């Protein structure tokens, strides 16, 4: 055993001495085989890992084909209120809004419904805003679209799903406002920016949701005027507040409030002026509360949820798509447009008394 250990020791020393051959005495400590103090160590060089590169979410032709496919399937689904079919091309807040519309239709007899009119987006005039992404990053793109034969313009978002399919998730109307000037690189691709304030505190969709809710709830007296400069879209929201809070007169009161919003994913695009366009969804409620001795009977919009049972109060829930321009990170936002759909209604039953 001792002889075995001794032999290993000699072999180790011999190997160490060999490693020092050809080196000057000052550069090597022959007792250890390591560079002397102050001398650089010799290390094997390693090739640096290649840096991941950004690539477009998809090419332009594929984006246009997605838009055409969406229009075709949307028409097929809407003609028969087929939510299962629509679910193949829509998702998130937009799908919730569409299903809410289907639910409303179910409260109206088929003979009383207006015939469905097919429509489509005009891909010939589409403005595509396709960002580039790092590998593994969720992919999406936006498009400025006009309905064929009209000037009705929307700024829509398609997002790639976990199964790699593409679905439209937002489609806010622009209320007659022009498309924002989106920054494009030399190849014509857009730049995505964080819409949660993580990169630029001013680009925060959560803050804008608060301001929009205030437009409905107070007429924009608080965070509405703090976060937004007036535009036709924001004036429409404050106008709804100003009109509806008085519509019941002495029979009751109407109040707007924020509601649980489960669609918190927001999308941002860099503008040519260094600002951003944010695309997102919000949810709010409108509650009508009747004075004692009065009751509400649901109309065609809420009948699918409430039937014909009289109510002492009714809370309507709306899901909305919003588009806002923030000229610079420190500037107030401009609400470019929005669209809302009734997605639910509820309220306590009442004994029939006096009808409002």
Short mmCIF file of C-alpha atoms in Angstrom, two decimals:
data_model
loop_
_atom_site.label_atom_id
_atom_site.label_comp_id
_atom_site.label_asym_id
_atom_site.label_seq_id
_atom_site.Cartn_x
_atom_site.Cartn_y
_atom_site.Cartn_z
CA UNK A 1 0.00 0.00 0.00
CA UNK A 2 2.78 2.45 0.94
CA UNK A 3 4.70 1.67 -2.24
CA UNK A 4 1.52 2.35 -4.32
CA UNK A 5 1.04 5.74 -2.78
CA UNK A 6 4.71 6.60 -3.22
CA UNK A 7 4.59 5.68 -6.89
CA UNK A 8 1.58 7.94 -7.50
CA UNK A 9 3.39 10.77 -5.76
CA UNK A 10 6.44 10.40 -7.95
CA UNK A 11 4.35 10.28 -11.09
CA UNK A 12 2.56 13.47 -10.07
CA UNK A 13 5.83 15.25 -9.42
CA UNK A 14 7.19 14.09 -12.74
CA UNK A 15 4.13 15.37 -14.55
CA UNK A 16 4.47 18.71 -12.82
CA UNK A 17 8.08 19.02 -13.76
CA UNK A 18 7.30 18.20 -17.36
CA UNK A 19 4.72 20.97 -17.43
CA UNK A 20 7.48 23.43 -16.54
CA UNK A 21 9.88 22.42 -19.32
CA UNK A 22 10.56 25.28 -21.65
CA UNK A 23 9.45 27.89 -19.07
CA UNK A 24 11.85 30.23 -17.34
CA UNK A 25 12.48 29.77 -13.66
CA UNK A 26 10.67 32.99 -12.85
CA UNK A 27 7.55 31.92 -14.68
CA UNK A 28 6.98 28.55 -13.05
CA UNK A 29 7.09 27.12 -9.59
CA UNK A 30 8.49 23.61 -10.17
CA UNK A 31 7.15 22.39 -6.85
CA UNK A 32 3.54 22.95 -7.81
CA UNK A 33 3.46 23.24 -11.61
CA UNK A 34 1.52 26.53 -11.39
CA UNK A 35 2.58 30.00 -12.57
CA UNK A 36 4.61 31.96 -10.05
CA UNK A 37 2.94 34.90 -8.31
CA UNK A 38 2.46 37.83 -10.68
CA UNK A 39 2.54 35.64 -13.76
CA UNK A 40 -0.61 35.08 -15.90
CA UNK A 41 -2.31 31.70 -15.90
CA UNK A 42 -2.60 29.87 -19.17
CA UNK A 43 -6.29 29.10 -19.91
CA UNK A 44 -8.00 27.34 -22.73
CA UNK A 45 -9.97 29.80 -24.85
CA UNK A 46 -13.72 29.21 -25.20
CA UNK A 47 -15.90 30.46 -28.03
CA UNK A 48 -18.52 32.98 -26.84
CA UNK A 49 -22.15 31.86 -27.05
CA UNK A 50 -23.94 33.42 -29.99
CA UNK A 51 -26.31 36.21 -29.01
CA UNK A 52 -29.99 35.54 -29.77
CA UNK A 53 -31.36 37.70 -32.55
CA UNK A 54 -34.78 39.24 -32.98
CA UNK A 55 -36.96 38.09 -35.85
CA UNK A 56 -40.31 39.38 -37.17
CA UNK A 57 -43.42 37.87 -35.61
CA UNK A 58 -44.38 36.73 -39.11
CA UNK A 59 -44.08 37.98 -42.68
CA UNK A 60 -46.43 40.49 -44.29
CA UNK A 61 -48.12 37.99 -46.60
CA UNK A 62 -48.91 35.68 -43.71
CA UNK A 63 -50.35 38.61 -41.73
CA UNK A 64 -52.62 39.62 -44.61
CA UNK A 65 -53.79 36.04 -45.01
CA UNK A 66 -54.67 35.91 -41.30
CA UNK A 67 -56.77 39.06 -41.69
CA UNK A 68 -58.63 37.62 -44.68
CA UNK A 69 -59.17 34.32 -42.85
CA UNK A 70 -60.49 36.15 -39.80
CA UNK A 71 -63.05 38.09 -41.85
CA UNK A 72 -64.33 34.91 -43.52
CA UNK A 73 -64.66 32.86 -40.33
CA UNK A 74 -66.10 35.80 -38.39
CA UNK A 75 -68.91 36.13 -40.92
CA UNK A 76 -69.65 32.42 -40.82
CA UNK A 77 -69.78 32.44 -37.03
CA UNK A 78 -71.82 35.64 -36.70
CA UNK A 79 -74.44 34.46 -39.16
CA UNK A 80 -75.38 31.69 -36.73
CA UNK A 81 -74.02 33.02 -33.39
CA UNK A 82 -71.59 30.12 -33.46
CA UNK A 83 -69.24 30.76 -30.53
CA UNK A 84 -67.34 27.51 -31.06
CA UNK A 85 -66.41 28.48 -34.60
CA UNK A 86 -65.58 32.03 -33.59
CA UNK A 87 -63.28 30.66 -30.89
CA UNK A 88 -60.94 29.45 -33.65
CA UNK A 89 -60.12 33.03 -34.71
CA UNK A 90 -60.83 35.16 -31.63
CA UNK A 91 -59.59 35.16 -28.04
CA UNK A 92 -59.37 37.15 -24.82
CA UNK A 93 -61.42 40.34 -24.39
CA UNK A 94 -62.58 40.48 -28.02
CA UNK A 95 -64.00 36.97 -27.83
CA UNK A 96 -65.75 37.79 -24.54
CA UNK A 97 -67.36 40.77 -26.22
CA UNK A 98 -68.52 38.72 -29.19
CA UNK A 99 -70.00 36.03 -26.97
CA UNK A 100 -71.77 38.78 -25.04
CA UNK A 101 -73.33 39.92 -28.30
CA UNK A 102 -74.45 36.37 -29.07
CA UNK A 103 -76.01 36.18 -25.61
CA UNK A 104 -77.95 39.39 -26.25
CA UNK A 105 -79.25 37.94 -29.51
CA UNK A 106 -80.62 34.93 -27.63
CA UNK A 107 -82.96 37.22 -25.70
CA UNK A 108 -84.65 38.38 -28.89
CA UNK A 109 -86.85 36.04 -30.95
CA UNK A 110 -85.27 35.14 -34.28
CA UNK A 111 -88.14 36.72 -36.21
CA UNK A 112 -87.43 40.07 -34.55
CA UNK A 113 -83.69 40.13 -35.24
CA UNK A 114 -82.22 42.20 -38.05
CA UNK A 115 -80.68 40.13 -40.87
CA UNK A 116 -76.93 39.76 -40.51
CA UNK A 117 -74.89 41.71 -43.05
CA UNK A 118 -71.51 40.18 -43.98
CA UNK A 119 -68.49 42.47 -43.94
CA UNK A 120 -64.73 42.21 -44.32
CA UNK A 121 -61.51 44.08 -43.65
CA UNK A 122 -59.92 45.68 -46.70
CA UNK A 123 -56.48 44.07 -46.88
CA UNK A 124 -55.52 46.24 -49.86
CA UNK A 125 -55.37 49.29 -47.59
CA UNK A 126 -54.17 47.50 -44.44
CA UNK A 127 -51.36 49.12 -42.47
CA UNK A 128 -49.31 46.37 -40.84
CA UNK A 129 -47.29 46.92 -37.67
CA UNK A 130 -45.22 43.77 -37.18
CA UNK A 131 -42.65 43.85 -34.36
CA UNK A 132 -39.53 41.73 -34.04
CA UNK A 133 -39.10 39.44 -31.02
CA UNK A 134 -36.42 37.41 -29.29
CA UNK A 135 -36.83 33.61 -29.34
CA UNK A 136 -39.32 32.45 -26.74
CA UNK A 137 -41.05 35.84 -26.50
CA UNK A 138 -44.85 35.89 -27.06
CA UNK A 139 -45.49 37.08 -30.60
CA UNK A 140 -48.14 39.48 -31.83
CA UNK A 141 -48.74 42.13 -34.44
CA UNK A 142 -51.13 45.02 -34.98
CA UNK A 143 -52.87 46.34 -38.06
CA UNK A 144 -54.76 49.46 -39.00
CA UNK A 145 -57.81 48.20 -40.89
CA UNK A 146 -60.80 49.71 -42.63
CA UNK A 147 -63.98 47.80 -43.35
CA UNK A 148 -64.45 47.37 -47.09
CA UNK A 149 -66.64 50.09 -48.56
CA UNK A 150 -66.56 52.27 -45.44
CA UNK A 151 -64.30 54.67 -43.58
CA UNK A 152 -64.83 52.73 -40.37
CA UNK A 153 -61.31 52.17 -39.06
CA UNK A 154 -59.95 49.96 -36.29
CA UNK A 155 -56.52 49.20 -34.82
CA UNK A 156 -56.51 45.46 -34.20
CA UNK A 157 -54.13 43.03 -32.50
CA UNK A 158 -53.45 39.40 -33.42
CA UNK A 159 -51.57 37.29 -30.86
CA UNK A 160 -50.00 33.87 -31.30
CA UNK A 161 -51.50 31.28 -28.97
CA UNK A 162 -49.71 28.46 -27.10
CA UNK A 163 -50.74 26.04 -29.85
CA UNK A 164 -49.02 28.45 -32.32
CA UNK A 165 -52.29 29.47 -33.96
CA UNK A 166 -53.01 33.18 -34.45
CA UNK A 167 -56.17 34.83 -33.11
CA UNK A 168 -57.49 38.38 -32.94
CA UNK A 169 -57.58 39.59 -29.33
CA UNK A 170 -58.35 43.33 -29.57
CA UNK A 171 -60.10 45.53 -32.12
CA UNK A 172 -60.77 49.04 -30.76
CA UNK A 173 -62.53 51.47 -33.08
CA UNK A 174 -60.69 54.72 -33.72
CA UNK A 175 -63.72 57.04 -33.54
CA UNK A 176 -62.65 58.94 -36.66
CA UNK A 177 -59.13 59.56 -35.33
CA UNK A 178 -56.25 58.99 -37.79
CA UNK A 179 -53.91 56.05 -37.41
CA UNK A 180 -50.95 56.97 -35.22
CA UNK A 181 -47.54 57.44 -36.82
CA UNK A 182 -45.89 54.14 -35.86
CA UNK A 183 -42.08 53.95 -36.07
CA UNK A 184 -40.84 51.49 -38.70
CA UNK A 185 -37.30 50.30 -39.30
CA UNK A 186 -35.56 50.10 -42.68
CA UNK A 187 -37.27 46.77 -43.40
CA UNK A 188 -40.71 48.15 -42.46
CA UNK A 189 -41.01 46.42 -39.09
CA UNK A 190 -42.41 48.02 -35.94
CA UNK A 191 -40.90 48.09 -32.44
CA UNK A 192 -42.82 46.63 -29.51
CA UNK A 193 -42.62 48.50 -26.19
CA UNK A 194 -43.65 47.30 -22.74
CA UNK A 195 -47.21 48.43 -22.00
CA UNK A 196 -47.07 47.83 -18.24
CA UNK A 197 -44.76 50.70 -17.34
CA UNK A 198 -41.80 48.40 -16.66
CA UNK A 199 -39.52 50.09 -19.21
CA UNK A 200 -41.06 53.56 -19.33
CA UNK A 201 -43.32 54.48 -16.37
CA UNK A 202 -45.47 56.64 -18.65
CA UNK A 203 -46.38 53.71 -20.90
CA UNK A 204 -48.68 52.03 -18.39
CA UNK A 205 -51.98 50.52 -19.56
CA UNK A 206 -53.05 49.91 -15.94
CA UNK A 207 -52.93 53.64 -15.26
CA UNK A 208 -54.94 54.35 -18.40
CA UNK A 209 -57.60 51.83 -17.37
CA UNK A 210 -58.01 53.80 -14.16
CA UNK A 211 -58.42 57.03 -16.09
CA UNK A 212 -60.97 55.53 -18.47
CA UNK A 213 -63.03 54.16 -15.61
CA UNK A 214 -62.98 57.63 -14.05
CA UNK A 215 -64.31 59.08 -17.32
CA UNK A 216 -67.38 56.91 -16.88
CA UNK A 217 -67.62 57.16 -13.08
CA UNK A 218 -67.11 60.90 -12.51
CA UNK A 219 -67.05 62.42 -15.98
CA UNK A 220 -63.24 62.46 -15.83
CA UNK A 221 -62.96 64.80 -12.85
CA UNK A 222 -60.13 62.86 -11.20
CA UNK A 223 -57.69 60.46 -12.90
CA UNK A 224 -59.53 60.90 -16.20
CA UNK A 225 -58.33 64.47 -16.63
CA UNK A 226 -55.06 63.65 -14.88
CA UNK A 227 -54.08 60.98 -17.43
CA UNK A 228 -55.89 62.07 -20.62
CA UNK A 229 -56.17 65.13 -22.81
CA UNK A 230 -59.67 65.48 -24.33
CA UNK A 231 -60.38 63.69 -27.61
CA UNK A 232 -63.67 62.71 -29.28
CA UNK A 233 -63.36 59.25 -27.70
CA UNK A 234 -62.78 60.50 -24.15
CA UNK A 235 -65.55 63.09 -24.54
CA UNK A 236 -67.89 60.29 -25.56
CA UNK A 237 -67.10 58.49 -22.30
CA UNK A 238 -67.57 61.56 -20.12
CA UNK A 239 -70.75 62.35 -22.07
CA UNK A 240 -72.17 58.92 -21.22
CA UNK A 241 -71.59 59.69 -17.55
CA UNK A 242 -73.13 63.16 -17.75
CA UNK A 243 -76.24 61.84 -19.49
CA UNK A 244 -76.85 58.53 -17.77
CA UNK A 245 -76.44 59.55 -14.14
CA UNK A 246 -79.56 61.71 -14.55
CA UNK A 247 -81.65 59.49 -16.81
CA UNK A 248 -83.71 57.93 -13.98
CA UNK A 249 -84.51 61.27 -12.43
CA UNK A 250 -86.33 60.87 -9.10
CA UNK A 251 -86.92 57.17 -9.80
CA UNK A 252 -83.36 56.17 -8.92
CA UNK A 253 -79.67 56.65 -9.51
CA UNK A 254 -77.11 55.37 -12.01
CA UNK A 255 -73.47 54.77 -11.11
CA UNK A 256 -70.43 53.50 -13.01
CA UNK A 257 -67.52 51.62 -11.44
CA UNK A 258 -64.46 49.54 -12.29
CA UNK A 259 -64.97 45.77 -12.44
CA UNK A 260 -62.69 42.78 -12.28
CA UNK A 261 -60.71 42.80 -15.53
CA UNK A 262 -59.23 39.40 -16.34
CA UNK A 263 -57.71 40.50 -19.67
CA UNK A 264 -54.65 42.36 -18.41
CA UNK A 265 -52.31 41.69 -21.34
CA UNK A 266 -51.58 45.00 -23.07
CA UNK A 267 -49.64 45.75 -26.25
CA UNK A 268 -47.42 48.71 -27.06
CA UNK A 269 -45.90 50.07 -30.27
CA UNK A 270 -43.23 52.75 -30.51
CA UNK A 271 -44.27 55.87 -32.41
CA UNK A 272 -42.12 57.92 -34.76
CA UNK A 273 -42.06 60.75 -32.22
CA UNK A 274 -40.66 58.62 -29.41
CA UNK A 275 -43.98 57.90 -27.75
CA UNK A 276 -46.14 54.82 -27.80
CA UNK A 277 -49.55 53.51 -28.76
CA UNK A 278 -51.05 51.22 -26.13
CA UNK A 279 -53.76 48.68 -26.94
CA UNK A 280 -55.59 47.05 -24.04
CA UNK A 281 -58.93 46.05 -22.54
CA UNK A 282 -60.89 47.23 -19.52
CA UNK A 283 -64.07 46.16 -17.73
CA UNK A 284 -66.61 48.41 -16.00
CA UNK A 285 -70.12 48.23 -14.62
CA UNK A 286 -73.20 50.42 -14.81
CA UNK A 287 -75.67 50.01 -11.95
CA UNK A 288 -79.22 51.36 -11.94
CA UNK A 289 -80.72 51.42 -8.43
CA UNK A 290 -84.41 52.23 -8.13
CA UNK A 291 -86.01 54.34 -5.42
CA UNK A 292 -88.52 52.56 -3.14
CA UNK A 293 -91.76 51.83 -4.95
CA UNK A 294 -90.14 51.49 -8.39
CA UNK A 295 -88.83 48.56 -10.40
CA UNK A 296 -87.05 47.79 -13.66
CA UNK A 297 -88.19 45.39 -16.34
CA UNK A 298 -85.35 44.24 -18.57
CA UNK A 299 -85.23 45.39 -22.17
CA UNK A 300 -83.92 43.45 -25.19
CA UNK A 301 -80.27 44.05 -24.23
CA UNK A 302 -80.49 42.41 -20.80
CA UNK A 303 -83.41 40.05 -21.29
CA UNK A 304 -81.14 37.07 -22.02
CA UNK A 305 -79.60 37.43 -18.55
CA UNK A 306 -82.56 38.72 -16.51
CA UNK A 307 -85.61 37.32 -18.25
CA UNK A 308 -88.75 39.34 -17.58
CA UNK A 309 -88.53 39.28 -13.79
CA UNK A 310 -88.81 42.82 -12.36
CA UNK A 311 -85.74 44.09 -10.50
CA UNK A 312 -85.06 46.73 -7.87
CA UNK A 313 -81.55 47.24 -9.25
CA UNK A 314 -79.61 46.06 -12.28
CA UNK A 315 -75.85 45.93 -12.78
CA UNK A 316 -74.65 45.70 -16.37
CA UNK A 317 -71.06 44.56 -17.03
CA UNK A 318 -69.21 45.85 -20.09
CA UNK A 319 -65.94 44.62 -21.58
CA UNK A 320 -64.18 47.19 -23.76
CA UNK A 321 -61.21 47.46 -26.13
CA UNK A 322 -59.16 50.67 -25.97
CA UNK A 323 -56.44 52.40 -28.00
CA UNK A 324 -54.45 55.30 -26.58
CA UNK A 325 -51.56 57.41 -27.88
CA UNK A 326 -48.93 58.69 -25.45
CA UNK A 327 -46.88 61.28 -27.38
CA UNK A 328 -43.92 61.09 -24.94
CA UNK A 329 -43.36 59.12 -21.72
CA UNK A 330 -44.14 62.23 -19.64
CA UNK A 331 -47.13 63.48 -21.64
CA UNK A 332 -50.83 62.88 -21.08
CA UNK A 333 -52.43 60.20 -23.20
CA UNK A 334 -54.90 60.73 -26.01
CA UNK A 335 -57.70 58.16 -26.20
CA UNK A 336 -57.86 57.29 -29.90
CA UNK A 337 -60.92 55.09 -29.67
CA UNK A 338 -62.69 52.29 -27.89
CA UNK A 339 -65.54 49.83 -28.22
CA UNK A 340 -67.66 48.16 -25.53
CA UNK A 341 -70.05 45.23 -25.37
CA UNK A 342 -72.50 44.12 -22.72
CA UNK A 343 -71.22 40.83 -21.31
CA UNK A 344 -73.48 40.30 -18.29
CA UNK A 345 -76.38 41.64 -16.21
CA UNK A 346 -77.62 40.87 -12.73
CA UNK A 347 -79.89 42.31 -10.08
CA UNK A 348 -82.20 41.39 -7.18
CA UNK A 349 -85.79 40.45 -8.10
CA UNK A 350 -88.62 42.70 -6.96
CA UNK A 351 -92.32 42.31 -6.31
CA UNK A 352 -94.19 44.04 -9.17
CA UNK A 353 -95.19 47.53 -8.13
CA UNK A 354 -94.65 50.62 -10.26
CA UNK A 355 -92.73 50.20 -13.50
CA UNK A 356 -90.03 52.63 -14.54
#
